[in-house]
Amino acid sequence: MNKLFTSPGYQALMALQRRIHAFTIEAAAELDSDIDQPDAPLWTSTYQYLAVAPLHGGLHVEYFGDIWEEPFQWALACLAEQDVADTLVSLAFTGPDEGANGTREWEFTPLLDSAVQFPRLRFLSIRPTAPEDHNISMIVRAGTIMEEGGEIARFAAKTPYLSHLTVPNAPDAAFFQVPLDHLSVLRIGGGMDTQGFIGNLADARNLPALGLLDFTECTELQFRWAESRAADAVTAFSSYQKLFSSAAFDRVHSMQLRNSRLSLEELQTLGALRPKLQFMVIQAAQGGYVSHFSKDVFPWRHLVQPDPGLR
């Protein structure tokens, strides 16, 4: 452990931490914010940080900040150094609910284009969209318009011992070509496109250790009326049936299904296919403003429900 704290990787992370802190100090000064005052608010525009903590003989690193300013680019450049990557066992990305045109786009492309590998990384999390968020978080390939473009697969390919993965949107089919022998927990946040995730998982052979699947249905379910949605925008019941009947699901002991449109009969049919599965349904879709209900611009009726305890 002592060698960890004197390693070049740890020193590089400490230097990055100080650099980001200096950036926030300068940003606060530009806003005439006196950070020495105990009642000064921690405005999100100046509240960015890199947290580093020892964990199981390696390091946990969490980046909290904006996605378009210099600190994020500095963080990607630092993580692309092999000395840094060699120290990491856990890596997380999060930040304030800020974006553009309703999206918060994480572009890891500079890091993924590098030759760096994460030989000890076991936990990787990029925060999914929360129900109260104004912006949909997503991983996108740089140079595209809101396209994931295989970036999650490229990130996973750099982590041979990854056991826990949380991402804000579904990966494309390339993800299922990456050997992920140790991945036991997989959480997929609700994005604008599931990219056929459930059907692709049913055919997968690269996740032999998968034990817990947490899957969130496409946000199109709450953002567009059914008649205006693309036919395959929301996962069909037949795709869930295929997954529950597949060998890829044999070792899965728990599934958390979020924001689905499946009926009671369909959910019970799936449960009967896997009677030993801990199968939980979670309905916590993104919120909407009451002032917009009367305009009928988005499906809002799921936000106004009767007492569920009434028979």
XYZ file of C-alpha atoms in Angstrom:
311
model
C 0.000 0.000 0.000
C 2.853 2.413 0.785
C 4.209 1.883 -2.714
C 0.789 2.825 -4.104
C 0.981 6.297 -2.575
C 4.428 6.916 -3.986
C 3.681 5.498 -7.429
C 3.826 7.733 -10.527
C 0.138 6.994 -11.168
C -0.969 8.224 -7.752
C 1.187 11.329 -8.035
C -0.334 12.100 -11.437
C -3.839 11.833 -9.985
C -2.911 14.139 -7.108
C -1.567 16.682 -9.580
C -4.809 16.443 -11.576
C -6.843 16.891 -8.401
C -4.985 20.094 -7.565
C -5.280 21.348 -11.143
C -9.064 20.881 -11.162
C -9.313 22.568 -7.767
C -7.344 25.563 -9.059
C -9.721 25.728 -12.018
C -12.744 25.898 -9.704
C -11.095 28.619 -7.610
C -10.571 30.732 -10.727
C -14.167 30.093 -11.854
C -15.485 31.187 -8.456
C -13.396 34.368 -8.627
C -14.887 35.213 -12.029
C -18.337 34.988 -10.437
C -17.235 37.175 -7.511
C -17.919 34.292 -5.145
C -16.062 34.429 -1.836
C -15.298 30.770 -1.172
C -13.966 31.571 2.294
C -17.438 32.542 3.491
C -19.178 29.572 5.178
C -22.549 30.474 3.645
C -21.231 30.708 0.090
C -23.221 28.244 -2.079
C -21.390 25.504 -3.912
C -22.577 26.555 -7.352
C -22.398 23.696 -9.827
C -20.567 25.917 -12.323
C -17.591 25.990 -9.978
C -18.141 22.713 -8.156
C -15.908 20.201 -9.933
C -13.569 17.735 -8.320
C -11.586 14.543 -8.577
C -11.968 12.213 -5.590
C -9.271 9.590 -4.951
C -9.408 6.928 -2.247
C -7.526 3.675 -1.528
C -9.612 0.565 -2.155
C -8.583 -3.111 -2.064
C -4.935 -2.455 -2.805
C -5.692 -0.005 -5.597
C -7.516 3.266 -6.074
C -11.102 4.391 -6.455
C -11.335 7.523 -8.602
C -14.460 9.613 -9.113
C -14.728 12.514 -11.505
C -17.514 15.002 -10.789
C -17.882 17.867 -13.207
C -18.988 19.307 -16.500
C -18.576 17.377 -19.728
C -17.405 20.193 -21.985
C -14.892 22.144 -19.926
C -11.167 21.604 -19.516
C -11.250 19.471 -16.316
C -12.953 16.581 -18.123
C -10.386 16.661 -20.927
C -7.589 16.786 -18.360
C -9.110 13.781 -16.602
C -9.268 11.756 -19.828
C -5.657 12.626 -20.648
C -4.547 11.585 -17.154
C -6.446 8.288 -17.310
C -4.808 7.562 -20.665
C -1.443 7.320 -18.874
C -0.674 3.654 -18.231
C 0.928 4.417 -14.848
C -2.408 5.869 -13.748
C -4.558 3.112 -15.229
C -2.430 0.479 -13.478
C -3.516 1.807 -10.069
C -7.276 1.806 -10.624
C -9.700 -0.782 -9.279
C -12.787 1.471 -9.406
C -13.700 4.392 -11.654
C -16.825 6.574 -11.635
C -18.048 9.573 -13.621
C -20.834 11.873 -12.502
C -21.709 15.537 -12.456
C -24.409 18.191 -12.295
C -27.613 18.002 -14.302
C -26.375 20.261 -17.067
C -26.310 19.711 -20.802
C -27.397 21.088 -24.156
C -30.703 20.506 -25.950
C -31.816 18.158 -23.191
C -28.823 15.818 -23.370
C -25.675 15.325 -21.344
C -23.180 13.635 -23.670
C -20.110 11.886 -22.285
C -17.438 11.647 -24.980
C -14.714 9.229 -23.880
C -13.362 8.951 -27.429
C -9.915 10.511 -26.707
C -9.360 7.995 -23.903
C -10.697 5.067 -25.927
C -8.534 5.993 -28.922
C -5.442 5.655 -26.724
C -3.519 2.415 -26.188
C -4.148 2.415 -22.422
C -5.479 -0.694 -20.662
C -7.019 -0.994 -17.183
C -5.604 -4.313 -15.958
C -7.085 -4.120 -12.430
C -10.319 -2.201 -12.943
C -13.330 -4.059 -11.555
C -15.929 -1.315 -11.134
C -16.882 1.206 -13.824
C -19.841 3.560 -13.491
C -21.086 6.447 -15.594
C -24.113 7.870 -13.815
C -27.471 7.113 -15.481
C -30.219 9.696 -15.829
C -32.200 10.267 -12.631
C -36.006 10.827 -12.706
C -35.594 14.475 -11.713
C -32.921 15.277 -14.309
C -33.591 17.763 -17.088
C -30.948 16.237 -19.372
C -30.668 12.639 -20.599
C -27.176 11.312 -19.920
C -25.557 9.225 -22.638
C -22.211 7.930 -23.827
C -21.614 9.029 -27.408
C -18.820 8.751 -29.929
C -17.161 12.081 -30.690
C -18.117 13.454 -34.082
C -21.562 11.842 -34.138
C -24.994 13.193 -33.331
C -26.080 11.377 -30.180
C -24.791 7.976 -31.350
C -23.205 5.554 -28.913
C -21.222 4.098 -31.811
C -19.663 1.163 -29.943
C -17.932 3.307 -27.302
C -19.161 1.183 -24.396
C -17.729 -1.911 -26.074
C -14.411 -0.140 -26.593
C -14.290 0.886 -22.927
C -15.176 -2.627 -21.744
C -12.468 -4.128 -23.972
C -9.847 -2.253 -21.939
C -11.013 -3.853 -18.649
C -10.361 -7.639 -18.633
C -11.392 -8.081 -14.975
C -14.454 -5.835 -14.947
C -17.119 -7.197 -12.596
C -19.553 -4.258 -12.257
C -20.627 -1.964 -15.096
C -23.149 0.875 -14.948
C -23.784 2.963 -18.061
C -26.455 5.570 -18.855
C -27.508 4.084 -22.200
C -27.440 0.714 -23.919
C -24.376 -0.509 -25.846
C -24.586 -1.681 -29.429
C -24.040 -5.227 -30.667
C -20.234 -4.864 -30.527
C -20.445 -5.082 -26.715
C -21.427 -8.729 -27.012
C -18.229 -9.557 -28.876
C -16.009 -8.439 -25.961
C -14.852 -11.209 -23.579
C -16.239 -10.206 -20.176
C -15.687 -13.351 -18.163
C -15.936 -11.617 -14.784
C -18.854 -9.222 -15.336
C -21.467 -10.122 -12.727
C -23.444 -6.875 -12.329
C -24.695 -4.936 -15.344
C -26.891 -1.842 -15.112
C -28.177 -0.167 -18.264
C -29.764 3.276 -17.853
C -32.625 4.516 -19.984
C -31.438 6.160 -23.165
C -33.170 7.234 -26.346
C -32.292 3.952 -28.110
C -31.937 0.484 -26.571
C -30.057 -0.662 -29.709
C -31.825 -4.022 -29.449
C -30.069 -4.721 -26.138
C -32.446 -7.369 -24.778
C -32.462 -9.364 -28.008
C -28.693 -9.058 -28.353
C -28.199 -10.244 -24.781
C -30.370 -13.298 -25.469
C -27.900 -14.357 -28.183
C -24.787 -13.439 -26.183
C -22.079 -15.882 -25.121
C -19.603 -13.410 -23.624
C -21.130 -12.907 -20.154
C -20.802 -16.262 -18.367
C -20.716 -14.707 -14.869
C -23.682 -12.329 -15.225
C -25.779 -12.575 -12.069
C -27.659 -9.268 -11.794
C -29.169 -7.375 -14.702
C -30.680 -3.923 -14.158
C -32.274 -2.696 -17.380
C -34.174 0.530 -18.040
C -36.538 0.756 -20.994
C -36.128 3.384 -23.705
C -37.083 6.944 -22.724
C -39.192 7.175 -25.884
C -41.849 5.434 -23.802
C -42.332 8.610 -21.756
C -41.407 11.211 -24.353
C -43.535 10.240 -27.366
C -47.098 9.117 -27.804
C -47.320 5.527 -29.038
C -48.591 6.471 -32.497
C -45.568 8.717 -33.110
C -42.887 6.281 -31.903
C -40.807 4.127 -34.230
C -42.105 0.553 -34.249
C -38.974 -0.876 -32.604
C -38.233 2.039 -30.254
C -39.462 0.180 -27.175
C -38.457 -3.414 -26.419
C -41.089 -5.908 -27.525
C -42.432 -8.567 -25.179
C -41.141 -11.225 -27.583
C -37.578 -10.003 -26.993
C -37.997 -10.400 -23.228
C -39.425 -13.868 -23.799
C -36.406 -14.752 -25.893
C -34.035 -13.547 -23.178
C -35.791 -15.378 -20.347
C -35.708 -18.580 -22.405
C -32.063 -18.265 -23.431
C -28.919 -19.896 -22.089
C -27.494 -16.394 -21.573
C -29.930 -16.010 -18.675
C -29.146 -19.290 -16.953
C -26.841 -17.818 -14.291
C -28.783 -14.615 -13.742
C -30.309 -14.680 -10.255
C -31.744 -11.147 -10.145
C -33.325 -8.825 -12.685
C -34.495 -5.277 -12.077
C -36.675 -4.037 -14.922
C -37.251 -0.283 -14.933
C -39.965 1.725 -16.662
C -41.347 -1.092 -18.771
C -44.710 -1.084 -20.581
C -45.257 -4.825 -20.054
C -48.694 -5.855 -18.874
C -49.400 -7.853 -15.728
C -49.994 -10.954 -17.825
C -46.717 -10.493 -19.707
C -44.734 -9.954 -16.506
C -46.268 -13.060 -14.956
C -45.476 -15.060 -18.091
C -41.826 -14.041 -17.825
C -41.790 -14.871 -14.124
C -43.110 -18.341 -14.856
C -40.237 -18.939 -17.302
C -37.718 -18.306 -14.491
C -39.496 -19.100 -11.200
C -36.275 -18.907 -9.167
C -35.320 -15.506 -10.567
C -35.657 -12.505 -8.267
C -37.618 -10.445 -10.768
C -38.332 -6.856 -9.655
C -40.282 -4.203 -11.532
C -39.366 -0.554 -10.846
C -41.373 2.363 -12.197
C -39.425 5.597 -11.737
C -39.600 7.362 -15.074
C -38.436 10.912 -15.671
C -40.722 13.593 -14.346
C -42.595 16.267 -16.223
C -43.923 19.735 -15.528
C -47.598 20.078 -14.597
C -47.777 23.213 -16.741
C -47.139 21.039 -19.808
C -49.906 18.512 -19.137
C -52.589 20.601 -20.810
C -50.455 21.066 -23.913
C -50.419 17.281 -24.428
C -46.895 17.437 -25.868
C -45.650 14.281 -24.122
C -47.189 11.185 -22.484
C -47.849 12.469 -18.973
C -50.580 10.187 -17.621
C -48.111 7.863 -15.918
C -47.264 10.825 -13.651
C -50.865 11.188 -12.432
C -52.011 7.880 -10.963
C -54.631 6.869 -8.409
C -53.736 5.471 -5.026
C -52.003 2.152 -5.836
C -53.242 0.752 -2.549
C -56.879 0.837 -3.685
C -58.290 -2.443 -4.950
